[in-house]
XYZ file of C-alpha atoms in Angstrom:
703
model
C 207.811 116.545 104.333
C 205.604 113.482 104.857
C 204.606 112.942 101.234
C 206.737 113.189 98.082
C 207.908 116.547 96.738
C 205.320 118.638 94.911
C 206.827 117.987 91.476
C 206.415 114.219 91.856
C 202.911 114.593 93.305
C 201.740 116.764 90.424
C 203.445 114.455 87.909
C 201.627 111.380 89.274
C 198.366 113.317 89.527
C 198.671 114.185 85.854
C 199.490 110.565 85.034
C 196.355 109.486 86.919
C 194.171 111.976 85.032
C 195.373 110.569 81.698
C 194.658 106.928 82.567
C 191.703 105.294 80.797
C 188.573 105.361 82.924
C 188.508 101.564 83.125
C 191.973 101.444 84.724
C 191.040 104.217 87.159
C 187.990 102.199 88.217
C 190.032 99.001 88.602
C 192.522 100.731 90.889
C 189.847 102.676 92.790
C 187.822 99.538 93.532
C 190.743 97.241 94.412
C 189.620 95.106 97.347
C 193.059 94.517 98.780
C 196.383 96.297 98.954
C 197.871 93.415 97.015
C 195.464 94.119 94.138
C 196.115 97.855 94.400
C 199.879 97.344 94.188
C 199.771 94.753 91.413
C 197.464 96.922 89.256
C 199.423 100.128 89.864
C 203.041 98.967 89.775
C 203.166 98.013 86.051
C 201.999 101.530 85.177
C 205.337 102.964 86.328
C 207.169 103.508 83.046
C 210.905 104.113 82.393
C 210.206 107.774 81.590
C 208.541 108.106 85.014
C 211.627 106.697 86.677
C 213.849 109.076 84.713
C 211.752 112.051 85.846
C 212.036 110.896 89.455
C 215.777 110.426 89.017
C 216.124 114.027 87.818
C 214.196 115.257 90.850
C 216.368 113.178 93.183
C 219.503 114.539 91.542
C 218.822 117.890 93.166
C 219.725 116.533 96.604
C 223.453 116.389 97.352
C 223.923 113.396 99.635
C 227.265 112.027 98.459
C 230.829 112.781 99.524
C 232.403 115.826 97.880
C 235.809 117.276 98.813
C 234.830 120.618 97.263
C 231.858 120.784 99.625
C 234.103 119.890 102.560
C 236.428 122.782 101.718
C 233.467 125.134 101.222
C 231.967 124.366 104.636
C 235.347 124.516 106.397
C 236.021 127.973 104.992
C 232.528 129.139 105.944
C 233.107 127.718 109.413
C 236.419 129.562 109.701
C 234.616 132.821 108.924
C 232.051 132.167 111.645
C 234.853 131.265 114.035
C 236.616 134.564 113.366
C 233.309 136.336 114.079
C 233.196 134.440 117.403
C 229.989 132.669 116.329
C 231.245 129.355 117.670
C 227.891 127.567 117.446
C 227.525 128.510 113.793
C 231.109 127.451 113.153
C 230.508 124.085 114.819
C 227.537 123.287 112.571
C 229.430 124.270 109.419
C 232.468 122.209 110.407
C 230.080 119.273 110.978
C 228.748 119.703 107.451
C 232.339 119.678 106.237
C 233.007 116.443 108.145
C 229.928 114.837 106.551
C 231.118 115.604 103.019
C 234.690 114.409 103.654
C 235.908 110.978 102.688
C 236.974 108.625 105.509
C 240.568 109.003 106.723
C 241.135 112.051 104.550
C 243.013 115.245 105.369
C 239.777 117.149 104.777
C 238.031 115.164 107.476
C 240.881 115.558 109.972
C 241.001 119.327 109.439
C 237.230 119.676 109.912
C 237.357 117.609 113.106
C 240.279 119.672 114.434
C 238.582 122.977 113.652
C 235.357 121.753 115.212
C 237.262 120.839 118.367
C 238.434 124.459 118.588
C 234.855 125.757 118.314
C 233.667 123.228 120.900
C 236.434 124.367 123.255
C 235.143 127.933 123.085
C 231.604 126.654 123.742
C 232.795 124.962 126.921
C 232.134 121.470 125.521
C 235.444 120.088 126.769
C 234.674 116.358 126.796
C 233.274 116.561 123.270
C 236.277 118.647 122.227
C 238.607 115.851 123.423
C 236.674 113.307 121.336
C 237.052 115.454 118.225
C 240.796 115.803 118.871
C 241.091 112.008 118.907
C 239.010 111.814 115.716
C 241.232 114.363 113.989
C 244.332 112.349 114.904
C 242.705 109.074 113.847
C 241.910 110.462 110.385
C 245.469 111.641 109.714
C 245.754 115.183 111.057
C 248.964 116.686 109.577
C 251.982 116.262 111.828
C 253.089 119.872 111.381
C 249.816 121.019 112.992
C 249.858 118.533 115.859
C 251.306 120.940 118.500
C 248.290 123.255 118.594
C 245.980 120.237 118.714
C 247.847 118.779 121.698
C 247.914 122.156 123.403
C 244.127 122.311 123.063
C 243.923 118.824 124.518
C 246.019 119.897 127.485
C 243.817 122.980 127.991
C 240.718 120.770 128.057
C 242.251 118.392 130.568
C 243.311 121.288 132.793
C 239.830 122.784 132.701
C 238.259 119.407 133.460
C 240.470 119.005 136.524
C 242.637 116.177 135.161
C 246.167 117.559 135.744
C 248.047 114.255 135.478
C 246.710 113.568 131.990
C 247.394 117.180 131.015
C 251.003 116.885 132.266
C 251.502 113.700 130.278
C 250.139 115.414 127.148
C 252.576 118.310 127.583
C 255.457 115.923 128.195
C 254.609 113.939 125.080
C 254.465 117.133 123.086
C 257.855 118.312 124.349
C 259.597 115.011 123.738
C 258.045 114.402 120.316
C 258.461 117.823 118.789
C 261.384 119.549 120.509
C 263.919 117.387 118.725
C 262.248 117.949 115.368
C 262.332 121.724 115.758
C 258.809 121.988 114.438
C 257.645 124.381 117.155
C 258.069 128.119 116.715
C 259.254 130.343 119.540
C 255.718 131.580 120.147
C 254.407 128.008 120.282
C 257.059 127.108 122.855
C 256.033 130.106 124.957
C 252.387 129.051 124.831
C 253.421 125.508 125.700
C 255.404 126.679 128.705
C 252.546 128.830 129.962
C 250.176 125.898 129.641
C 252.641 123.660 131.450
C 252.826 126.162 134.313
C 249.061 126.113 134.668
C 249.126 122.342 134.782
C 251.697 122.327 137.577
C 249.608 124.689 139.668
C 246.914 123.099 141.776
C 243.756 122.951 139.634
C 241.054 125.141 141.077
C 237.427 124.079 140.871
C 235.704 125.706 137.951
C 232.090 125.932 136.930
C 231.965 124.453 133.439
C 229.210 124.807 130.931
C 227.162 121.591 130.896
C 227.617 119.169 128.044
C 224.683 118.744 125.692
C 222.410 116.215 127.376
C 224.825 115.295 130.184
C 224.975 111.663 131.158
C 223.411 112.299 134.556
C 220.321 113.850 132.985
C 220.022 111.026 130.480
C 220.229 108.387 133.207
C 217.680 110.265 135.309
C 215.136 110.307 132.490
C 215.763 106.748 131.368
C 215.612 105.584 134.970
C 211.956 106.604 135.258
C 210.168 103.275 134.839
C 206.653 101.979 135.133
C 205.669 101.115 138.696
C 204.437 97.719 137.579
C 204.681 96.626 133.963
C 201.660 95.014 132.365
C 202.177 91.289 131.812
C 200.034 91.330 128.666
C 201.003 94.703 127.190
C 204.773 95.313 127.248
C 205.757 98.951 127.852
C 202.380 99.674 129.474
C 201.402 99.998 133.126
C 199.403 97.333 134.931
C 196.822 100.093 135.480
C 195.446 99.612 131.950
C 193.946 96.794 129.913
C 193.403 96.241 126.196
C 189.886 95.910 124.764
C 188.409 95.678 121.282
C 185.140 96.992 119.923
C 183.488 96.305 116.531
C 183.189 100.030 115.812
C 186.211 101.761 117.328
C 188.696 98.902 117.251
C 191.352 98.429 119.933
C 191.569 100.748 122.931
C 192.957 100.989 126.471
C 190.858 101.182 129.645
C 191.836 101.998 133.233
C 191.699 98.953 135.522
C 191.794 101.164 138.634
C 191.617 104.827 139.553
C 194.649 106.564 138.045
C 196.038 109.722 139.624
C 197.314 112.715 137.597
C 200.978 112.296 136.670
C 201.000 108.489 136.803
C 203.152 106.936 134.090
C 200.971 104.730 131.887
C 203.217 103.967 128.898
C 206.956 104.173 128.361
C 207.794 102.857 124.915
C 210.703 102.964 122.515
C 209.624 103.485 118.912
C 209.513 100.402 116.699
C 210.705 102.647 113.875
C 211.543 106.323 113.576
C 212.884 108.554 110.808
C 214.356 111.973 111.429
C 212.375 114.751 109.780
C 214.919 116.371 107.444
C 213.346 119.797 107.901
C 213.646 122.287 105.076
C 216.115 120.693 102.671
C 215.468 122.325 99.303
C 217.057 120.593 96.324
C 219.928 122.302 94.564
C 218.921 125.107 92.244
C 220.989 125.801 89.158
C 222.340 129.287 88.756
C 222.818 130.072 92.413
C 226.109 131.374 93.719
C 226.656 128.173 95.661
C 225.072 124.759 95.339
C 225.777 123.948 98.997
C 223.247 124.976 101.577
C 224.382 126.504 104.881
C 221.066 126.510 106.734
C 220.800 124.419 109.900
C 218.331 121.504 109.893
C 217.315 118.771 112.330
C 219.756 116.477 110.573
C 222.666 118.700 111.578
C 221.864 118.683 115.294
C 220.365 115.273 116.051
C 221.476 111.664 115.774
C 219.745 109.943 112.868
C 219.281 106.776 114.931
C 218.535 107.694 118.567
C 217.484 111.318 117.805
C 219.518 112.741 120.683
C 220.866 116.223 120.224
C 224.557 116.395 119.440
C 226.959 119.187 118.573
C 229.545 116.774 117.222
C 227.886 114.245 114.892
C 229.794 111.357 113.335
C 228.893 110.888 109.633
C 228.223 107.739 107.691
C 231.273 106.647 105.683
C 229.191 106.219 102.535
C 226.960 109.318 102.385
C 226.871 112.899 103.624
C 223.265 112.825 104.845
C 223.185 110.336 107.743
C 224.905 111.512 110.929
C 225.087 109.964 114.383
C 225.941 110.856 117.964
C 228.572 108.114 118.186
C 230.336 105.351 116.308
C 228.152 102.833 118.158
C 224.922 104.431 116.900
C 226.333 104.571 113.395
C 227.192 100.863 113.392
C 223.801 99.860 114.812
C 222.032 101.882 112.135
C 224.209 100.327 109.437
C 223.546 96.777 110.590
C 219.776 97.256 110.911
C 218.822 99.417 107.934
C 221.307 102.000 106.687
C 223.354 99.516 104.660
C 220.299 99.461 102.359
C 219.296 103.110 102.714
C 222.776 104.597 102.253
C 222.720 104.752 98.452
C 219.039 105.779 98.396
C 219.301 109.019 100.370
C 218.351 111.393 97.539
C 215.453 109.189 96.438
C 214.091 108.924 99.986
C 214.275 112.702 100.436
C 212.295 113.064 97.203
C 209.670 110.457 98.122
C 209.104 111.858 101.621
C 209.261 110.723 105.237
C 206.267 108.356 105.037
C 207.907 106.335 102.260
C 211.142 106.297 104.253
C 209.357 105.035 107.390
C 207.632 102.360 105.298
C 210.951 101.089 103.945
C 212.630 101.116 107.343
C 209.691 99.269 108.952
C 210.075 96.476 106.422
C 213.848 96.381 106.899
C 213.470 96.105 110.681
C 210.990 93.246 110.262
C 213.875 91.116 108.980
C 215.317 90.925 112.484
C 212.359 88.964 113.740
C 211.346 85.505 112.532
C 211.685 86.277 108.819
C 209.994 83.069 107.681
C 207.065 83.864 109.975
C 206.860 87.424 108.671
C 206.955 86.307 105.021
C 204.284 83.733 105.770
C 202.144 86.452 107.316
C 202.596 88.699 104.300
C 201.883 85.935 101.798
C 199.302 83.946 103.774
C 196.192 85.550 102.324
C 197.595 86.391 98.892
C 195.999 83.458 97.077
C 192.453 84.636 97.732
C 192.344 88.178 99.079
C 195.863 89.587 99.140
C 197.957 90.324 102.163
C 195.679 93.081 103.381
C 193.296 92.001 106.102
C 189.719 93.228 105.595
C 189.262 96.808 106.708
C 186.328 95.837 108.907
C 185.009 92.579 110.265
C 181.541 91.342 110.932
C 180.828 92.460 114.518
C 179.547 88.993 115.231
C 182.977 87.626 114.382
C 184.796 89.925 116.810
C 184.785 88.281 120.207
C 185.236 90.339 123.334
C 188.774 89.409 124.289
C 190.244 91.711 126.912
C 193.865 91.752 127.984
C 193.753 92.570 131.678
C 196.587 94.143 133.555
C 195.622 92.487 136.833
C 196.710 88.924 136.194
C 193.218 87.636 135.390
C 192.927 84.275 133.646
C 191.616 84.350 130.088
C 188.549 82.551 128.821
C 189.780 79.322 127.255
C 186.882 79.422 124.771
C 188.072 82.583 123.088
C 189.194 81.759 119.557
C 189.809 85.164 117.963
C 192.546 87.185 119.689
C 192.866 90.904 119.332
C 194.866 91.788 116.191
C 198.511 92.242 117.077
C 198.435 89.645 119.869
C 200.176 86.277 119.922
C 198.428 82.933 120.409
C 198.548 83.441 124.166
C 196.788 86.788 123.954
C 199.887 88.878 124.713
C 200.125 92.101 122.744
C 203.358 91.986 120.764
C 205.390 95.196 120.586
C 206.969 94.047 117.356
C 206.372 93.896 113.613
C 203.218 91.852 114.110
C 201.695 94.753 116.055
C 202.863 97.276 113.464
C 201.483 95.162 110.631
C 198.039 95.108 112.256
C 197.753 98.895 112.511
C 194.902 99.720 110.141
C 195.764 101.504 106.871
C 192.155 102.769 106.525
C 192.408 102.169 102.802
C 188.774 103.061 102.218
C 189.331 106.584 103.554
C 192.140 107.466 101.144
C 191.353 109.011 97.774
C 192.155 106.928 94.658
C 194.721 109.553 93.628
C 196.497 109.330 96.990
C 196.604 105.524 96.869
C 197.959 105.681 93.322
C 200.653 108.162 94.407
C 201.710 105.904 97.298
C 201.660 102.755 95.164
C 203.832 104.255 92.420
C 206.217 105.801 94.949
C 206.733 102.417 96.608
C 207.063 100.786 93.174
C 209.772 103.278 92.231
C 211.593 102.502 95.473
C 211.393 98.750 94.796
C 212.690 99.242 91.258
C 215.643 101.212 92.616
C 216.406 98.484 95.147
C 216.347 95.940 92.352
C 218.464 98.055 90.010
C 221.070 98.631 92.702
C 221.222 94.913 93.440
C 220.800 95.639 97.129
C 220.241 92.682 99.439
C 217.367 94.456 101.139
C 215.348 91.544 102.482
C 217.294 88.445 103.395
C 217.496 85.942 106.211
C 221.273 86.308 106.621
C 221.378 89.301 108.934
C 224.579 88.846 110.879
C 226.245 92.162 111.804
C 228.742 93.182 109.183
C 231.581 95.616 108.994
C 230.366 98.901 107.538
C 231.013 98.869 103.804
C 229.267 101.347 101.543
C 230.050 99.718 98.190
C 228.605 96.205 98.623
C 225.846 95.268 96.143
C 224.626 91.710 96.844
C 221.804 89.945 95.006
C 218.190 90.957 95.681
C 215.859 88.362 97.147
C 212.776 87.045 95.369
C 210.168 88.397 97.807
C 210.570 92.052 96.818
C 207.012 92.403 95.515
C 205.657 90.977 98.755
C 207.617 93.530 100.747
C 206.458 96.203 98.311
C 202.853 95.504 99.285
C 203.899 95.616 102.947
C 205.561 99.008 102.419
C 202.423 100.309 100.712
C 200.417 99.182 103.735
C 202.789 101.011 106.083
C 202.708 104.178 103.999
C 198.911 104.275 104.218
C 198.948 103.385 107.932
C 201.026 106.425 108.771
C 198.295 108.952 107.978
C 196.418 107.892 111.137
C 198.996 105.984 113.174
C 202.220 108.003 112.903
C 203.441 109.861 115.963
C 205.239 113.154 115.529
C 208.212 113.169 117.900
C 208.589 116.787 118.935
C 211.212 118.921 120.623
C 211.424 122.473 121.908
C 213.436 124.775 119.671
C 214.671 128.256 120.515
C 213.607 130.918 118.040
C 214.515 134.523 117.459
C 217.840 136.292 117.826
C 220.211 135.363 120.623
C 220.454 139.085 121.421
C 216.785 139.196 122.456
C 216.217 139.878 126.144
C 213.419 137.301 126.227
C 214.028 133.922 124.625
C 211.167 132.598 122.520
C 210.614 128.898 121.908
C 208.394 126.757 119.736
C 207.532 123.078 119.518
C 208.811 121.540 116.290
C 208.560 118.078 114.799
C 211.812 116.213 115.080
C 210.887 112.820 113.641
C 208.052 110.566 112.510
C 207.672 107.262 114.325
C 205.458 104.248 114.968
C 204.766 103.217 118.562
C 202.687 99.988 118.686
C 201.418 100.589 122.247
C 200.904 104.361 122.035
C 198.909 103.725 118.848
C 196.325 101.881 120.950
C 195.193 105.197 122.454
C 192.203 106.663 120.654
C 191.801 110.351 119.901
C 189.735 112.772 121.931
C 189.491 116.547 121.854
C 189.366 116.293 125.656
C 192.296 113.939 126.330
C 193.097 112.596 129.785
C 196.797 111.998 129.077
C 199.830 113.909 127.856
C 202.588 112.535 125.638
C 206.240 113.592 125.790
C 209.412 112.372 124.104
C 213.090 111.883 124.857
C 214.929 110.700 121.802
C 212.962 107.747 120.445
C 211.210 107.082 123.776
C 207.598 108.171 124.279
C 206.007 108.514 127.713
C 202.287 108.787 128.351
C 201.118 110.187 131.689
C 197.674 110.780 133.115
C 196.892 114.494 132.898
C 193.871 114.225 135.197
C 192.126 111.746 137.445
C 191.039 108.731 135.374
C 188.403 106.556 137.024
C 188.402 102.787 136.792
C 186.660 101.675 133.595
C 187.290 104.922 131.732
C 188.991 104.812 128.350
C 192.493 106.253 128.015
C 192.611 109.045 125.424
C 195.157 111.365 123.972
C 194.779 114.138 121.414
C 196.126 113.671 117.899
C 195.285 117.299 117.075
C 196.055 119.052 120.336
C 197.343 122.167 118.600
C 194.138 122.490 116.578
C 191.985 122.045 119.663
C 193.865 124.772 121.507
C 193.639 127.087 118.500
C 189.905 126.511 118.184
C 189.543 127.420 121.861
C 191.568 130.597 121.224
C 189.331 131.353 118.259
C 186.235 130.976 120.412
C 187.673 133.211 123.122
C 188.730 135.841 120.577
C 185.223 136.010 119.115
C 183.839 136.996 122.525
C 185.879 140.188 122.927
C 187.652 141.009 119.628
C 186.187 142.378 116.436
C 186.009 140.054 113.429
C 188.628 142.210 111.695
C 191.150 142.262 114.548
C 194.677 141.282 113.490
C 194.858 138.597 116.210
C 191.783 136.933 114.705
C 193.611 136.823 111.373
C 196.705 135.306 112.982
C 194.603 132.563 114.619
C 192.951 131.749 111.283
C 196.325 131.640 109.533
C 197.760 129.285 112.175
C 194.693 127.036 111.990
C 195.187 126.867 108.235
C 198.785 125.713 108.758
C 197.698 123.105 111.314
C 195.053 121.599 109.037
C 197.504 121.654 106.115
C 199.965 119.642 108.213
C 197.241 116.994 108.624
C 196.464 117.008 104.910
C 192.974 118.487 105.413
C 193.245 120.959 102.542
C 189.567 121.916 102.512
C 189.556 123.117 106.139
C 192.941 124.728 105.624
C 191.584 126.748 102.697
C 188.534 127.818 104.686
C 190.634 129.273 107.501
C 193.135 130.827 105.104
C 190.348 132.640 103.302
C 189.270 134.144 106.639
C 192.870 135.207 107.238
C 192.910 136.817 103.774
C 189.824 138.849 104.627
C 191.520 140.277 107.733
C 194.757 140.989 105.853
C 192.850 142.878 103.164
C 191.138 145.062 105.804
C 194.455 146.006 107.429
C 196.808 146.201 104.441
C 194.685 146.572 101.334
C 193.938 144.270 98.362
C 197.186 145.107 96.527
C 199.560 144.937 99.492
C 202.587 142.647 99.645
C 201.023 141.001 102.726
C 197.996 140.151 100.588
C 200.285 138.694 97.940
C 201.956 136.348 100.425
C 198.597 135.138 101.793
C 197.309 134.517 98.265
C 200.474 132.514 97.553
C 199.754 130.298 100.565
C 196.131 129.839 99.522
C 197.256 128.857 96.019
C 199.500 126.175 97.532
C 196.628 124.812 99.610
C 194.256 124.637 96.629
C 197.040 123.040 94.551
C 197.718 120.328 97.145
C 193.985 119.738 97.543
C 193.570 119.243 93.762
C 191.025 122.083 93.602
C 192.061 123.036 90.061
C 189.709 125.943 89.216
C 190.164 127.540 92.644
C 193.942 127.114 92.448
C 194.201 128.701 88.988
C 192.032 131.641 90.037
C 194.107 132.231 93.181
C 197.407 131.887 91.301
C 196.294 134.601 88.896
C 195.471 136.962 91.778
C 198.733 136.210 93.622
C 200.852 136.757 90.492
C 199.195 140.097 89.813
C 199.990 141.389 93.318
C 203.492 139.949 93.726
C 204.686 141.097 90.279
C 204.111 144.705 91.306
C 206.243 144.330 94.420
C 209.014 141.930 93.308
C 209.150 141.603 89.535
C 209.144 138.328 87.537
C 212.266 136.759 89.102
C 210.843 136.337 92.603
C 210.909 132.746 93.941
C 207.221 132.797 94.881
C 206.235 134.007 91.408
C 208.307 131.242 89.813
C 206.645 128.697 92.095
C 203.209 130.020 91.111
C 204.098 129.682 87.437
C 205.200 126.067 87.931
C 201.963 125.257 89.753
C 199.918 126.890 86.991
C 201.766 124.901 84.326
C 201.059 121.625 86.149
C 197.402 122.495 86.652
C 196.843 123.504 83.032
C 198.204 120.119 81.957
C 195.602 118.457 84.175
C 192.610 120.213 82.606
C 190.622 117.748 80.469
C 190.760 118.197 76.717
C 187.237 118.953 75.414
C 185.954 115.937 73.543
C 189.088 113.965 74.299
C 188.915 110.145 74.600
C 188.792 108.540 78.056
C 189.177 104.924 76.985
């Protein structure tokens, strides 16, 4: 989820409602983010931190040998059922919870190699065999591991290596008499296959084979823009007093032309549905598959055989190289904060990582930028400038010379007018502070404050100038630097920026049962990222470009003919636009009570909820409710589920009377069908309790 968990949101909302009116006004009217942070941060009390700590404690992100055993046994069961994909994921979870160089880890790697072998992932299987041996795989079990290695090599058409493996096995174990008669027979049969000429076989492709990766990454811009890195020379950068920065075509652009190819400045994997541990359940370890189980936490590439961080069970990578890069750049700080970051949400995580990545640029320059305006107006630049002060300063992609008289460059550009695809560009993305509600700004400020307090308490060297690569060590706790408050304001800025500037990196995910004759797919969000160049494109409901992703790389292509001088647009809410078109079409030939009309309204409600537009979400959900009532009746279980969703929307939108009324209706319906122990009923009761605490006390003091 983008924002913190519901319990923390409702807790902070209640805290806000209890603040004296004078303090609410001071925070609401803060002119700068520096003022907002400095007025809000001291309000975070020790009891608030303890409540947040209890919430974070529900996420299991540490190493646990019991969890490793649990997942290995669950994986073995899947393996016996010939569900090799399911077994692979469970073995990976077991690897993540195992301590480095432990027997648990070696056994999970070895078992995963067996599942990968049955999936036809022979190269990846060989890597897991090496990993199992590296982490101390028991000697008594080595024969079957080496036999599997030989089988892989045979299948891959590498007979000489397979023969050497068999020879090593014979010489090493024959004298020790550790092989049973049946194992010797299997060994001999394998050896015979090796000696026979290897026939060509059609192997299943590896996940994201190297050839495909190189093909995609080899697609480059025809001519890169000298003033806008990662953009085509077919576009130029302009600025306008009303709409800010934007891109314009410098020539006629044909459909399909690549306009931007940019690697994200920062990205954070969306954890997906990761519910905290619930007491009283049969098992505290979750077996559901999430994005974090199938994708590298640094480069986002899909992997069936992730390599875990040595210090936590949450972060996983496609290779040792990715793991080390992540550690050197940000994970050495994030490693011990995994549960807290899951509680505070993806936006807070992106904000922290953006600040951590800024350290790898000119740190003194960055600190100067952050502190430069603090003495009079705080680090936040004004939200809008006098139009007379904004000079027309265009960055052409055609090698034109710039007007020497121009004194005010476009925000995000260096002194030579070149747009910087770095922290400077990210810093200048507008947070649109004036558009956020006081409650939302207070929530973000206290969430960042809590994160800064945790960094300080842990003694983590989060922001320093000594950033030489280090050997991965999870237990180091160096001294915190003095600029933490400055970086706290920067993180608050980033958290507010993300509402309008974040890009959702998406991927196509297969849905439904594998037994279905027709495979269904859906587009799902994989990660949240900031792309300094892509962020220059303004929104339009009729975009002239399309955006696609491969890992952390975004590509923008023209989707239609774009004439010279036209602005380059893309759609931030493409799904909503398409749904609204479907809604319009449905109205022309379907009755208002048709079930398809209800489905469209329900999906629109979900789309607006994802954008945080709770009012529009509620409007569409109420239309969906009307259709559900016509088809299933006012007391149906379907009606109960829709009422539950509407209650959530009203709750998140702080519509207290509407939420309480809807909760009462939902409880009444769901109790009939499920009884009092249903999860949705319990959730409704928790929401009602929070909302009742927020109701003002008649005649109570406000000062």
